[in-house]
Tab-separated table of C-alpha atoms in Angstrom:
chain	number	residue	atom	x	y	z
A	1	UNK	CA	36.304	2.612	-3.762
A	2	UNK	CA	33.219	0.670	-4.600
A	3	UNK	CA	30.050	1.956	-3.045
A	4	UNK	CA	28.534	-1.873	-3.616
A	5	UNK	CA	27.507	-3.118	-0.282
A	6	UNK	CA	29.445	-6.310	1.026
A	7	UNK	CA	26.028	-7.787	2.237
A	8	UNK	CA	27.254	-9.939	5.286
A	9	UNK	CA	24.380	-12.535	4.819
A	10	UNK	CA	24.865	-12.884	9.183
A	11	UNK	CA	22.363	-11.726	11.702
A	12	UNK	CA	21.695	-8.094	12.376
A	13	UNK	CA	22.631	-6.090	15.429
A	14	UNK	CA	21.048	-6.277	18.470
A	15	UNK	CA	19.870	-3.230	18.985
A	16	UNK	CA	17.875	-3.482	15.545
A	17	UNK	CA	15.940	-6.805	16.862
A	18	UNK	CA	15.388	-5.071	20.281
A	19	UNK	CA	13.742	-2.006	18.026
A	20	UNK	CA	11.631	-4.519	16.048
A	21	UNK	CA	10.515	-6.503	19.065
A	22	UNK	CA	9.225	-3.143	20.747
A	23	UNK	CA	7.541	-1.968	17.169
A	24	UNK	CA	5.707	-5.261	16.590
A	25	UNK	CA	4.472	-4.503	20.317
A	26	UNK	CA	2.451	-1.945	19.409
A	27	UNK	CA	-0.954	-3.256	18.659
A	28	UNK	CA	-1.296	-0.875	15.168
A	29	UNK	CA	-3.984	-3.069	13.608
A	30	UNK	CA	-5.358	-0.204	10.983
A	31	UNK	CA	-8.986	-0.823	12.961
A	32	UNK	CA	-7.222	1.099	15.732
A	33	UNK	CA	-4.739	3.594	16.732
A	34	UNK	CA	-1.278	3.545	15.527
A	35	UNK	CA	-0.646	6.790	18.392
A	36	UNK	CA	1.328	4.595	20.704
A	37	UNK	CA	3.962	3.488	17.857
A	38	UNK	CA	3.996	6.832	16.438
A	39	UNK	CA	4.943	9.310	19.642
A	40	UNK	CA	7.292	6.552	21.160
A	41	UNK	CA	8.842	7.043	17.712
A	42	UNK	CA	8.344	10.526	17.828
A	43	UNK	CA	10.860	10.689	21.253
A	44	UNK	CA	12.994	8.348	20.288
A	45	UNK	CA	14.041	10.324	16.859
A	46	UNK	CA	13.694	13.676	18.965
A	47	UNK	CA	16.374	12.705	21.420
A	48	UNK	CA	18.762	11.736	18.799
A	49	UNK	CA	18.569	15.702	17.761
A	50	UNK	CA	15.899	15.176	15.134
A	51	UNK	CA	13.001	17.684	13.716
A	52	UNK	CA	9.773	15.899	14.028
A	53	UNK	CA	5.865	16.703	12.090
A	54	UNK	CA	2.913	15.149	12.793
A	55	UNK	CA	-0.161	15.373	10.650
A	56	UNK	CA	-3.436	13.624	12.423
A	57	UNK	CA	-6.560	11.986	10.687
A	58	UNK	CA	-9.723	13.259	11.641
A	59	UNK	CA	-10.811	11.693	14.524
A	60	UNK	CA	-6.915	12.997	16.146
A	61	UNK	CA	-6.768	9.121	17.049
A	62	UNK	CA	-4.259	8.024	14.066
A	63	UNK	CA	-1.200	10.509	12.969
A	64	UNK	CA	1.998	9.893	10.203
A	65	UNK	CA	5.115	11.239	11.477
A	66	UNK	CA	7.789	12.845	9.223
A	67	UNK	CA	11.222	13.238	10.959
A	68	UNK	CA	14.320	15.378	9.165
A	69	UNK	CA	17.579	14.463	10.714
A	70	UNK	CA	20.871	16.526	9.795
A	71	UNK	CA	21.296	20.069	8.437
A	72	UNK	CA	22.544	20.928	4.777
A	73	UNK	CA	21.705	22.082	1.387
A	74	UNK	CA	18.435	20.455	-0.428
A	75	UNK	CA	16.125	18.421	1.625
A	76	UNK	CA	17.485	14.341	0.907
A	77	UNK	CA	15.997	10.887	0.803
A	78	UNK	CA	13.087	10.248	1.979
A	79	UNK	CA	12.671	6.142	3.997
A	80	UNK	CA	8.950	5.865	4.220
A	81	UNK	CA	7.226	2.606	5.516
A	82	UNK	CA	3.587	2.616	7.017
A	83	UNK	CA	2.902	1.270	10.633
A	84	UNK	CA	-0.166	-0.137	10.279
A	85	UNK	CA	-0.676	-4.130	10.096
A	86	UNK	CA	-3.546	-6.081	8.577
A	87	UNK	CA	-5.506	-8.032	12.079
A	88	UNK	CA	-4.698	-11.473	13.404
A	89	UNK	CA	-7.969	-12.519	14.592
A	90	UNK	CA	-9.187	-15.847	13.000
A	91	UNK	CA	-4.879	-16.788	12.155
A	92	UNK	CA	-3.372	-19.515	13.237
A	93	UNK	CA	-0.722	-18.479	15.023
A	94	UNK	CA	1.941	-20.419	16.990
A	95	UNK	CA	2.660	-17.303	19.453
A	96	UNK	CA	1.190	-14.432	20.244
A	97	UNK	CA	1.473	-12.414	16.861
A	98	UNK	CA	2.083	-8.892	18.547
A	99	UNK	CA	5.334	-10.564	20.580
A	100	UNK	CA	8.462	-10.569	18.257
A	101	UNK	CA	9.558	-14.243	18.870
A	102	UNK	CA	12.627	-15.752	17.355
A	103	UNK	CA	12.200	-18.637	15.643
A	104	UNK	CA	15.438	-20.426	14.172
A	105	UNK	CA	17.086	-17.454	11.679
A	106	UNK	CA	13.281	-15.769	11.603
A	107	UNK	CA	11.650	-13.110	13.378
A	108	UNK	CA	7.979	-14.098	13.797
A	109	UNK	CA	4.925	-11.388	14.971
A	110	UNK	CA	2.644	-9.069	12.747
A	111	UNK	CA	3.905	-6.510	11.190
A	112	UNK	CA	7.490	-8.191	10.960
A	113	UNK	CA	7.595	-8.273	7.138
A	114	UNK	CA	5.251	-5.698	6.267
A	115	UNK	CA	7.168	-4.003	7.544
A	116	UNK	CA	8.034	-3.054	10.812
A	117	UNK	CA	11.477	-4.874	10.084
A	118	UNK	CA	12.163	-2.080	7.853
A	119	UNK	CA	11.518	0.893	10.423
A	120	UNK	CA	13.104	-0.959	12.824
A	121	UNK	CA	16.250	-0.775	10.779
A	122	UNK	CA	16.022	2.925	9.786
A	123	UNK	CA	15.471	3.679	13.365
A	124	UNK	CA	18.738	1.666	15.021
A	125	UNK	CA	21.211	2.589	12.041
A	126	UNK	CA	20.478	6.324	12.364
A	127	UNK	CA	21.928	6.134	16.107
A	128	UNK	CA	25.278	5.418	14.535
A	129	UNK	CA	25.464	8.943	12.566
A	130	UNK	CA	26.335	11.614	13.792
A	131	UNK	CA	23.863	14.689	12.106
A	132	UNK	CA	27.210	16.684	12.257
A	133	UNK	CA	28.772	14.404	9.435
A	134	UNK	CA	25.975	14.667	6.858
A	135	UNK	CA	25.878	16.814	3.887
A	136	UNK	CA	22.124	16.541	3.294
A	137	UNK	CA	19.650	15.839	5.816
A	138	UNK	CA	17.804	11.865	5.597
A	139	UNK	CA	14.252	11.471	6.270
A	140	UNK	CA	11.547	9.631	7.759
A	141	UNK	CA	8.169	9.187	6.817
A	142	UNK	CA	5.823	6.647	8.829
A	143	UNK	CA	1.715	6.555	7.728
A	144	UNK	CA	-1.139	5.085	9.351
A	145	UNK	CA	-3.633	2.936	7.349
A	146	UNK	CA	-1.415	2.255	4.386
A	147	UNK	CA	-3.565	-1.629	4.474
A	148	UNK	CA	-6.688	0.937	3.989
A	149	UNK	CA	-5.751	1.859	0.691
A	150	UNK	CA	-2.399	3.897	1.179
A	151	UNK	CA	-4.873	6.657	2.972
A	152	UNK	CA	-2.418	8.171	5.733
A	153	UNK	CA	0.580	9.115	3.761
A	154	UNK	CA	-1.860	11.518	1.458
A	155	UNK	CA	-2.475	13.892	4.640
A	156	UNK	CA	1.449	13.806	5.402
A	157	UNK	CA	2.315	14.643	1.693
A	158	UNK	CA	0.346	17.255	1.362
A	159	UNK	CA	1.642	19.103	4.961
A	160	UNK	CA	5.304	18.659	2.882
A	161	UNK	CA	3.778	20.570	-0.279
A	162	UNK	CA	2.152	23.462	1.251
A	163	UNK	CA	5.735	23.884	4.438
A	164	UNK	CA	7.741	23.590	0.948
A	165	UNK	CA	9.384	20.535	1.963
A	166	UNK	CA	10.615	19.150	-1.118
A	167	UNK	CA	13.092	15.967	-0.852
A	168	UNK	CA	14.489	14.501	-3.775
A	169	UNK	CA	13.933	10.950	-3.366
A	170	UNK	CA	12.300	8.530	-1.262
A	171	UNK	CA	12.727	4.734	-0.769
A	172	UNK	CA	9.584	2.611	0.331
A	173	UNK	CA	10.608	-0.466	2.392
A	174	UNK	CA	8.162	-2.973	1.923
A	175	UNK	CA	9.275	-6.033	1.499
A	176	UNK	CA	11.042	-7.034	-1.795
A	177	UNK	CA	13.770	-9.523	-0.625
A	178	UNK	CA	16.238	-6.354	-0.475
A	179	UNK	CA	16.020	-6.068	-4.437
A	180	UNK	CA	15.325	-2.767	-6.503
A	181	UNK	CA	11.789	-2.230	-7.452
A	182	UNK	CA	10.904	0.610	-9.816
A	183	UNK	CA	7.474	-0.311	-11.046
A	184	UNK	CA	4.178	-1.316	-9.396
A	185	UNK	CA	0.261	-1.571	-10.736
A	186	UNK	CA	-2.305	1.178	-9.513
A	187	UNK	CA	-5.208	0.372	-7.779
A	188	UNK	CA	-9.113	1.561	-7.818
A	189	UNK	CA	-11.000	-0.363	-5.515
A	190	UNK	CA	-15.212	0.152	-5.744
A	191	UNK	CA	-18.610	-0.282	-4.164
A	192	UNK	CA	-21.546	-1.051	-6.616
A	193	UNK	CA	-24.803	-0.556	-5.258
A	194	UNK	CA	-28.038	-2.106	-7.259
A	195	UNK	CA	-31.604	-0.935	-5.581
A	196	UNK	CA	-34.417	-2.611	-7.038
A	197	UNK	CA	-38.151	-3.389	-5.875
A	198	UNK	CA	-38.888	-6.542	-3.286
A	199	UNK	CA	-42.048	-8.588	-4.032
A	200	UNK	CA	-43.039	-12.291	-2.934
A	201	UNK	CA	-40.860	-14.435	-4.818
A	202	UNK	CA	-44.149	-16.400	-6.636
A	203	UNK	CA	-44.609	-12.916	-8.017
A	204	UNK	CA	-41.341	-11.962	-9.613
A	205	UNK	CA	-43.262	-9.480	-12.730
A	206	UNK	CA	-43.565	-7.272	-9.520
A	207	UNK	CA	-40.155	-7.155	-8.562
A	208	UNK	CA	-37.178	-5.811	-9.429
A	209	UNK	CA	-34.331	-8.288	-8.628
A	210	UNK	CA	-31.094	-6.566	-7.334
A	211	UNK	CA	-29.128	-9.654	-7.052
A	212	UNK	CA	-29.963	-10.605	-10.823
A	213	UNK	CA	-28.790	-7.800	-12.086
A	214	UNK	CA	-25.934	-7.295	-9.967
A	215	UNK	CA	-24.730	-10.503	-11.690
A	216	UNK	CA	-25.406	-9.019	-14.971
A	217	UNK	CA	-23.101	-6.230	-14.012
A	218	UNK	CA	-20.542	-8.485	-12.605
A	219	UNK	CA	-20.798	-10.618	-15.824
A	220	UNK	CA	-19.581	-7.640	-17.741
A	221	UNK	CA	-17.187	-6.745	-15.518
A	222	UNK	CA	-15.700	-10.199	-15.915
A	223	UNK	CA	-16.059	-9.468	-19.801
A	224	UNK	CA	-13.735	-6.395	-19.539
A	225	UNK	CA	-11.381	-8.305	-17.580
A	226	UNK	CA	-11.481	-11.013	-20.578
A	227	UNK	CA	-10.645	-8.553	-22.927
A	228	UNK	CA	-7.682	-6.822	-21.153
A	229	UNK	CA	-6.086	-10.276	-20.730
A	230	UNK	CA	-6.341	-10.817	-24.065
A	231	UNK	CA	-6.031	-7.501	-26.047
A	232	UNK	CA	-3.695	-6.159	-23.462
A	233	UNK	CA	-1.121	-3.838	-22.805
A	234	UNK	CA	0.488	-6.291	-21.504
A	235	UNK	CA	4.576	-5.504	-19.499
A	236	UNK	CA	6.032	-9.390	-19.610
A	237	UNK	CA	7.968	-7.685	-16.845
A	238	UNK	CA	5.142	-7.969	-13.928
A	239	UNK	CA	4.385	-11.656	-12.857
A	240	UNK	CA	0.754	-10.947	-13.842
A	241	UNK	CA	1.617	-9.186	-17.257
A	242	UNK	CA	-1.866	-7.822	-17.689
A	243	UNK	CA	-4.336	-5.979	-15.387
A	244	UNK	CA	-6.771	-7.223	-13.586
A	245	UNK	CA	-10.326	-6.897	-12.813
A	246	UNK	CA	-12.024	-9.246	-9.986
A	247	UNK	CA	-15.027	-9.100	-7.914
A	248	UNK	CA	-14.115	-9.744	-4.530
A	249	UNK	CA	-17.096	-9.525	-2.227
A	250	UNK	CA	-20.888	-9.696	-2.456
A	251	UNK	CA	-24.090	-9.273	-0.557
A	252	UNK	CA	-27.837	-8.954	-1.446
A	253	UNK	CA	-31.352	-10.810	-0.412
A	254	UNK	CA	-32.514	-11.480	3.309
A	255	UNK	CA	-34.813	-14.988	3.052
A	256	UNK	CA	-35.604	-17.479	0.446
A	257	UNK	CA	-38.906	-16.600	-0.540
A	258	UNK	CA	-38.140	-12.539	-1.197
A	259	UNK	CA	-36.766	-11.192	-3.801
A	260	UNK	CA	-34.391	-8.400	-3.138
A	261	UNK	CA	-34.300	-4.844	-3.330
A	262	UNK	CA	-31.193	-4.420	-3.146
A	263	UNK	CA	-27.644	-6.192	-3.796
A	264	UNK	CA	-23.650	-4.898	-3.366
A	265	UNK	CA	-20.950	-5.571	-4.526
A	266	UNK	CA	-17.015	-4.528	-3.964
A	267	UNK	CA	-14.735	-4.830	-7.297
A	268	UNK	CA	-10.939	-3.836	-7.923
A	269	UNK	CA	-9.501	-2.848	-10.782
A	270	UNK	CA	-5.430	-3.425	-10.487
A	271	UNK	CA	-3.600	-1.408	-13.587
A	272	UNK	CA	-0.206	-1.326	-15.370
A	273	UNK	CA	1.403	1.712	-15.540
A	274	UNK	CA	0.486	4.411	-18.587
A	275	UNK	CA	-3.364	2.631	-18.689
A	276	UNK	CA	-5.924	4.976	-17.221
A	277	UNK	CA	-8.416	3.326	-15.032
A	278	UNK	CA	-11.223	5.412	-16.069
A	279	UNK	CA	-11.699	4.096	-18.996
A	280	UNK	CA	-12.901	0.307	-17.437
A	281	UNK	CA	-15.323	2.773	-15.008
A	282	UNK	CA	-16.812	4.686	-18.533
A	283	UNK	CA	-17.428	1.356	-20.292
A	284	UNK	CA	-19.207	-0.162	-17.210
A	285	UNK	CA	-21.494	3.246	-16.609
A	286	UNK	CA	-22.101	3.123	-20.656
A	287	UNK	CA	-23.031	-0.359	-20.259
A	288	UNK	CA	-25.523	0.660	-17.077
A	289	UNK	CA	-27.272	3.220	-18.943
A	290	UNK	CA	-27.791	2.131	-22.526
A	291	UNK	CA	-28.486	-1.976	-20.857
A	292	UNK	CA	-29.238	-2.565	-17.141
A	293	UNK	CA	-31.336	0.992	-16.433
A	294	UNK	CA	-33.647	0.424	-20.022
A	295	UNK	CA	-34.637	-3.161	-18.083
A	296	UNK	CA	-34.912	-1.821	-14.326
A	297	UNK	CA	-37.111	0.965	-15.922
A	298	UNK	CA	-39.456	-1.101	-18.081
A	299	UNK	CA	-39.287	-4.045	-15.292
A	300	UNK	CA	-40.481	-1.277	-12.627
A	301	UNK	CA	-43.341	-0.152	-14.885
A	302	UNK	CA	-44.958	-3.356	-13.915
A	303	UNK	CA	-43.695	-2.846	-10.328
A	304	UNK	CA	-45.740	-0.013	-10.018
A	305	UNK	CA	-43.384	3.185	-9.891
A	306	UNK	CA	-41.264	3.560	-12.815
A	307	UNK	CA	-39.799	6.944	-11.782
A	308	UNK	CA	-38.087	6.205	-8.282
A	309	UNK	CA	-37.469	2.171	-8.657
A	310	UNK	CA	-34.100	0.828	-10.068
A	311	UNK	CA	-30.756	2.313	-9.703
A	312	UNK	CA	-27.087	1.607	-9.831
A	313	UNK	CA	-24.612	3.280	-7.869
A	314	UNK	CA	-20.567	3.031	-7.703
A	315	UNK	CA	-18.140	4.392	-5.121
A	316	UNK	CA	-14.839	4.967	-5.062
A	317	UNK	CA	-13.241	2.905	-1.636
A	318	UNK	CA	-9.553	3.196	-2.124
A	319	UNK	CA	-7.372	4.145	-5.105
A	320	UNK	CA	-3.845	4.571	-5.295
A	321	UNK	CA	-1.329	5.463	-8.884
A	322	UNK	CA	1.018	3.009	-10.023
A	323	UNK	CA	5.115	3.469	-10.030
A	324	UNK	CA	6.615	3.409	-13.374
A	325	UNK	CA	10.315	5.082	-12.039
A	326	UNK	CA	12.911	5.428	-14.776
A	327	UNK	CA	16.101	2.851	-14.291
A	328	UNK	CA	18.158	6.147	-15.558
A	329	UNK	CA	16.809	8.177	-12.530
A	330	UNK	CA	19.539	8.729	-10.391
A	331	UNK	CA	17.853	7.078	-7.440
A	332	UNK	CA	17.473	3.976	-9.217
A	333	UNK	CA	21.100	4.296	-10.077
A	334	UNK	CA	22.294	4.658	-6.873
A	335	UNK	CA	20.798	1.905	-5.247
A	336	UNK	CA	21.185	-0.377	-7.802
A	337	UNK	CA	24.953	-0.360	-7.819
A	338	UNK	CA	24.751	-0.436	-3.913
A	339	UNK	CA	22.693	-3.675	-4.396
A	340	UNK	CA	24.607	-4.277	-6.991
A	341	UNK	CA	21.777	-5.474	-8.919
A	342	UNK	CA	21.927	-5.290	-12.786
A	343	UNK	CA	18.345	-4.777	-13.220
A	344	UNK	CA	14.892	-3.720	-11.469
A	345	UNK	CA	12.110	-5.608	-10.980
A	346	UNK	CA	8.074	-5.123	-11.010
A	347	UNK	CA	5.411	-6.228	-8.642
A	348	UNK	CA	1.586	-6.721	-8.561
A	349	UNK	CA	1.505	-5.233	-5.153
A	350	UNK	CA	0.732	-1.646	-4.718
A	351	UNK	CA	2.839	0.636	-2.101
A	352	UNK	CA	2.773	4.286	-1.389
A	353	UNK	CA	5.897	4.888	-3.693
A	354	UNK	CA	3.029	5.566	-6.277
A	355	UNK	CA	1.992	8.799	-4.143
A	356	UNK	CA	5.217	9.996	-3.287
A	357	UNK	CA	6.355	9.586	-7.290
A	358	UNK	CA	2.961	11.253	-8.263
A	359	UNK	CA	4.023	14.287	-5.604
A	360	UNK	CA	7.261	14.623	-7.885
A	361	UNK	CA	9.153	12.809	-5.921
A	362	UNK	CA	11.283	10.063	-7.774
A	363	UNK	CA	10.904	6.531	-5.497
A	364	UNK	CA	11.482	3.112	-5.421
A	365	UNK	CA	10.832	0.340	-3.147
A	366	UNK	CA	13.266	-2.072	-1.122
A	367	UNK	CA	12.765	-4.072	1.812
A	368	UNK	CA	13.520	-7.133	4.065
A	369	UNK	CA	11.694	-9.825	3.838
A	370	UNK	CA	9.160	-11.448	1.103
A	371	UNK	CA	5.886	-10.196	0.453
A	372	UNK	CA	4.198	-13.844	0.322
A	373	UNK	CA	5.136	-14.356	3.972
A	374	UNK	CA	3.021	-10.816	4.595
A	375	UNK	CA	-0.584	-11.133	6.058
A	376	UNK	CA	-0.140	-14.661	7.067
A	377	UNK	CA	-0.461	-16.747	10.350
A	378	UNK	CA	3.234	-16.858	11.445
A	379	UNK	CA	4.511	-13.576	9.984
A	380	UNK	CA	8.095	-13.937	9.714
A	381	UNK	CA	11.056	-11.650	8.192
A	382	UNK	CA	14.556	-13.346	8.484
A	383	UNK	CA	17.520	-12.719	10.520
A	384	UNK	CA	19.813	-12.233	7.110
A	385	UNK	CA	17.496	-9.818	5.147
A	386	UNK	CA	17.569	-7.475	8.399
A	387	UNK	CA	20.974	-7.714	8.006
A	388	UNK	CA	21.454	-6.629	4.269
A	389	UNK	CA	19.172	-3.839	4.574
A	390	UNK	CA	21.237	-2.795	7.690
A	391	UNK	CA	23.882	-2.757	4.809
A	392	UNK	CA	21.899	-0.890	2.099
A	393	UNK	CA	21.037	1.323	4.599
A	394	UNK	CA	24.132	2.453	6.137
A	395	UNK	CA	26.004	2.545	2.474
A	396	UNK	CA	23.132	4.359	0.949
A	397	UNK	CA	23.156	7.055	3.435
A	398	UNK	CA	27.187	7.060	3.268
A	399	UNK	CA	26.951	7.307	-0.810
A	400	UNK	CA	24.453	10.014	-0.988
A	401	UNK	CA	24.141	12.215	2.228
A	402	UNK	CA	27.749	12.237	4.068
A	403	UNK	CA	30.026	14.470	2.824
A	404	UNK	CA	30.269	16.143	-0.452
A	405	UNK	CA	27.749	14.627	-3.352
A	406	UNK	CA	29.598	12.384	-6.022
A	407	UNK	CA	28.441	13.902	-9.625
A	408	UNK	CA	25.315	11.989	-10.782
A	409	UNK	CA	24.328	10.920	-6.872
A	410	UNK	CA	21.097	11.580	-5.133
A	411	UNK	CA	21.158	14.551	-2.859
């Protein structure tokens, strides 16, 4: 019998919209704690006989919760999603964003693409197996701050190393229109800081200007950019075949008439997989000390204190690997015929299947809903992509955990 599921393309159950309209009721903005979400999840998985961990952050205010569900040889799959949500304030919204409220065939509140549909549906299909009938045990994984820079799931991966928890696969299901992703960029997000010397801006030979050179950096980083579009690698695959380099955000100078001491700046370097991101941080501290620090130094001679004045500074604020996940894995395999897709795709977007592939554990990702609807006033996820990854869901957990393993499956 095929395992390809017949994807219904009608609404879901009922009980999986009742489970998404309490999840986007929890106010999880990553500002503030996702507790609430996490130990009414935390009950609701215990009383259906599962074994729950939960690893805090450091303030005890924010946890991830891993649940294992069934008994069996070899630890499973792995469905991870994060349950954090980007804010509202400032949105236009039609209703209020943190009540579900259905809209035609959509679901519309925060978090409803990306992606407490997806929970929602792991959540309200696992009620309708009995732990008894499963060969392997399935998985949950749900992170806090994920928007943050994929921070959370690092503090639950690590509590699976060092217990010896090892599963064998994991799906990520952020929203992909319910088709197979296997590859994603990596992301290294950073904070340049540029201290000069103030001075009276009629007397700019005793200054050192922060926000001029600041743009002298950020010209170069544009340059680098330039030259990666360009000279590539390029993967035709990826709707932005190249990666990227932008500056996003800047700030330097106080009034008019000053000139500033000191200027930053927040850049983010998004890179196909195989290219090491190092190498654009190397060239851009080469170009600091053999350019901008030779001009600060002679510039602050005339300033008065050429030993302390001028300096450049980067930080690391969030950085996550790419996925690169072989179509021959037998993950990808396995949910590609259930999809019964003929090929993968890529995305721009980053997700925490990078981490969980970089812990050795193969992943994917494959969600409801579309990614350009995420973020925005008016949220929405629709009634027929809960309802094909109810399918995927149920047919990937009776293909790969319920009874005995077919050769080549995922255990």
């Amino acid at each position: 019998m095929s395992l390809a599921t017949p994807f219904r393309g009608a609404e879901p159950s009922p009980e999986t919209l009742m489970t998404l309209n309490e999840l986007i009721g929890f106010k999880t903005v990553s500002r503030d704690s996702n507790l609430g979400l996490i130990e009414w999840a935390r009950d609701y998985l215990q009383a259906l006989g599962a074994s729950v961990r939960l690893t805090y952050d450091r303030s005890t205010k924010k946890a991830n919760l891993f649940a294992t569900y069934g008994e069996g040889p070899g630890f499973g799959t792995v469905f991870s999603g994060h349950t954090d949500v980007v804010p509202a304030d400032g949105q236009n919204w039609d209703s209020d964003p943190f009540i579900a409220t259905r809209v035609g065939d959509r679901v519309v509140g925060r978090g409803s693409c990306d992606m407490k549909g997806f929970l929602a549906v792991c959540l309200t299909r696992l009620r309708l197996i009995p732990a008894q009938t499963l060969h392997t045990p399935i998985h949950f994984s749900f992170s806090y701050d994920e928007e943050l820079g994929c921070l959370g799931v690092r503090g639950l991966l690590e509590d699976l190393r060092a217990n010896g928890i090892r599963p064998v696969a994991c799906i990520v299901g952020e929203p992909t229109m319910m088709q197979p992703v296997l590859a994603h960029k990596g992301k290294q997000a950073y904070r340049c800081s540029v201290h000069g010397h103030s001075a009276h801006s009629s007397s700019p030979q005793l200054a050192i200007n922060a926000v001029d050179f600041s743009a002298e950096l950020i010209v170069k980083i544009r340059e680098i950019a330039g030259t990666a579009r360009t000279a590539g690698p390029w993967d035709e695959a990826f709707d932005v075949p190249y990666s990227t380099i932008v500056t996003t955000v800047i700030q330097g100078g106080t009034v008019i008439n000053t000139i500033p001491d000191r200027c930053e700046f927040v850049f983010e370097h998004r890179f196909l997989p195989g290219v090491d991101p190092r190498q654009v941080m190397d060239e851009l501290r080469c170009y600091v000390e053999r350019e901008m620090l030779p001009q600060m130094r002679l510039q602050a001679g005339y300033a008065g204190d050429a030993e302390t004045i001028g300096s450049v500074e980067f930080e690391v604020l969030s950085a996550y690997p790419g996925l690169d996940t072989s179509a021959g894995d037998s993950l990808a395999r396995r949910a590609m015929h259930i999809l019964g897709a003929d090929r993968a795709n890529k995305v721009g977007f980053g997700t925490e299947a990078g981490l969980f592939s970089a812990a050795g554990i193969p992943a994917m990702v494959c969600g409801p809903g579309d990614i350009a609807h995420a973020h925005k006033p008016n949220e929405f996820v629709t009634l027929d992509q809960l309802a094909r990854c109810e399918d995927f869901f149920d047919a990937y957990v009776r293909a790969t955990s319920m009874g005995p393993v077919a050769a080549g499956g995922v255990a």
